[in-house]
Amino acid sequence: MSMFLDQVTISVKAGNGGNGMVAFRREKYVPDGGPAGGDGGKGGSLIFIVDEGLRTLMDFRFNRHYKGEDGEHGMSKSMHGRGAGDTFIKVPPGTVVRDVDTGIVLGDLIHEGQRLTVAKGGRGGRGNIRFATPRNPAPEVAENGEPGEERNLELELKVLADVGLVGFPSVGKSTLLSIVSAARPKIGAYHFTTLVPNLGMVQTTQGKSFVMADLPGLIEGASQGVGLGIQFLRHIERTRVILHVIDMSGSEGRDPYEDYVTINKELESYDLRLLERPQLIVANKMDMPEAEENLKAFKKKLQSLKEDEYEDDIQIFPISAISHKGINNLLNATADVLETTSEFHLEELEQEQEEVVLYKHTAEDKGYKITRDPDATWVISGDKLEKLFKMTNFDHDESIRRFARQLRAMGIDEELRERGAVDGDTVRIMKYEFEFVE
C-alpha cells in the first residue's frame, strides 16, 4: 500500500562511561595504604519517546546529531564518578526506526509514551579497588569507560494529512500550499487514479507543525465517478480540520457564496462525515479590487444561513496568498483548532495496518576477525575486541598485561599461531601496532 513518507536520517551516540581511577590511600602511619581508585559513572542512553503532539519529523530536519552525556570519571579516595542521565528524544506516533547500516528495524513507535532505547550508554570503567586480590593487594589496574553505542538511524513516518484544503479549482489552493510549506519532504508520487494530491509539511510561527493536503481535485474527481481509493479515504479520514478556500474577488464571474454552498453539498454527498469536522473559511485574493465588498455580502448571507441551521460561529480568515497577508494568523489558528479536535476512525480501514517484523541481531560468533595486510601485518578487528581495547588504560603495565590475557582467553593468540604468525610479527588493532610474542 503506497503512502506518503516523511523520511530523515540522523546519527545518535550514547554517552561514554567514565574511566576508572588508579589511586592509593596515602595516610599517616599507614604504610602503602590499599587501592583507592573509584569506578567511572555510566554514560547516558538515548531514548525515543512517542509524543502525540508531534505530527511530522520536522524537528529532525534541523537537528540531525544527538549525543548522550558522558559519565564522570572515578576519583581517588574510592569515590565513584556520577552516572549521566538519559536523554529523551520525542518522536511522532507512527515512526518506524531502522538502523541504516544493518537495515534492521529497531522499533515501530505507535502509542503515546512508548519508549525505545536507540543507543545504550557505556558502563563506567572499574577503578583499581575492584582489582585487588590477596595475591595482588595493590593493583595498578583500572578500566577505561565503555564507549556509548553509536548508530545511524533512518526515521520514517507514514504521513497522513491533518488539514485538508477544499474549494473550486483556481481559488488558489495550490498557491496557498506552496507558500505555507516551503520545507517539503521527499514525497513518494501517489498515483491516485489520475489525480495526485499535493501534500506539504507546515510549520507555524509558534513552532507547531502539521501536514496539509489539497483534497479538492479528488472530491471533484469522485463526483465524476472516479473511485476514491481506500488510501485516499485514509487521508480524508485523518483530516481533522478543513480549510475552505474561497476566491473572494469572484474573478471567474462566480459568486463566492454560491461556491461555498456547492462545495459543502459536495462534501456532504461523500458521507465521510466531512461536515462534522471544523471548517475555517479562507477568504483568498483579498488584494483584488472587488474582494472587500464581496466579503461583506458573504458574511451577511452566512449570517442568515447560520440562523437556519448552524449554531456555531464559523471563522473567516481574509488572506492574500500572493502578498502573504494574513497567512500566519490562519496557520496559528489552524494549529490551535487541530489540538482540540479528535481524529475520526473508519473501522474497516484499521485492518489495513501492515505487520511490522522485528529482526533479532545475529551476533558475531567469536567477537573478532583476523585479516592480513599486503605488508604482512596481522590486523585484528571486531566490535567486542575494539570495545576491550578502548576500555584498557595503557598507562599502566598491569592493565596492558590484563588486556593480553583477555586476548588470549578469546583465542586470538592461538588463531594467530595457527595462521602462521611468528615472534616479532606486527599485529594491529585499530590504529595501534604491537609485536607478536610467543
CSV table of C-alpha atoms in Angstrom, one decimal, residues 170-177 179 244-251 256 281-288 290-292 294-295 316-325 327 330:
chain,number,residue,atom,x,y,z
A,170,SER,CA,-8.3,28.2,-9.3
A,171,VAL,CA,-9.3,29.7,-6.0
A,172,GLY,CA,-5.6,29.5,-5.0
A,173,LYS,CA,-5.3,26.3,-3.0
A,174,SER,CA,-2.1,25.2,-4.7
A,175,THR,CA,-0.6,28.6,-4.3
A,176,LEU,CA,-1.5,28.6,-0.6
A,177,LEU,CA,0.0,25.2,-0.2
A,179,ILE,CA,3.6,29.2,0.2
A,244,HIS,CA,-12.5,26.0,2.8
A,245,VAL,CA,-10.7,28.3,0.3
A,246,ILE,CA,-12.9,30.8,-1.5
A,247,ASP,CA,-12.0,33.3,-4.2
A,248,MET,CA,-13.5,36.5,-2.7
A,249,SER,CA,-12.7,38.5,-5.7
A,250,GLY,CA,-15.2,36.5,-7.7
A,251,SER,CA,-12.7,36.8,-10.6
A,256,PRO,CA,-18.2,33.3,-3.6
A,281,ILE,CA,-13.2,29.8,5.8
A,282,VAL,CA,-10.2,31.2,4.0
A,283,ALA,CA,-11.2,34.3,2.0
A,284,ASN,CA,-8.4,34.4,-0.6
A,285,LYS,CA,-7.4,37.0,-3.2
A,286,MET,CA,-8.2,39.9,-0.8
A,287,ASP,CA,-5.8,42.0,-2.7
A,288,MET,CA,-8.2,42.2,-5.7
A,290,GLU,CA,-13.9,43.7,-5.6
A,291,ALA,CA,-12.9,41.5,-2.7
A,292,GLU,CA,-13.8,43.7,0.3
A,294,ASN,CA,-17.9,40.6,-1.7
A,295,LEU,CA,-16.6,39.6,1.8
A,316,ILE,CA,-13.4,33.7,8.4
A,317,PHE,CA,-9.7,34.4,7.6
A,318,PRO,CA,-9.1,37.1,4.9
A,319,ILE,CA,-5.8,36.4,3.3
A,320,SER,CA,-3.9,37.2,0.1
A,321,ALA,CA,-1.8,34.2,-1.0
A,322,ILE,CA,0.1,36.4,-3.4
A,323,SER,CA,1.2,39.1,-0.9
A,324,HIS,CA,1.3,36.6,2.0
A,325,LYS,CA,-1.1,38.8,4.1
A,327,ILE,CA,-1.2,33.7,6.4
A,330,LEU,CA,-4.5,31.5,9.6
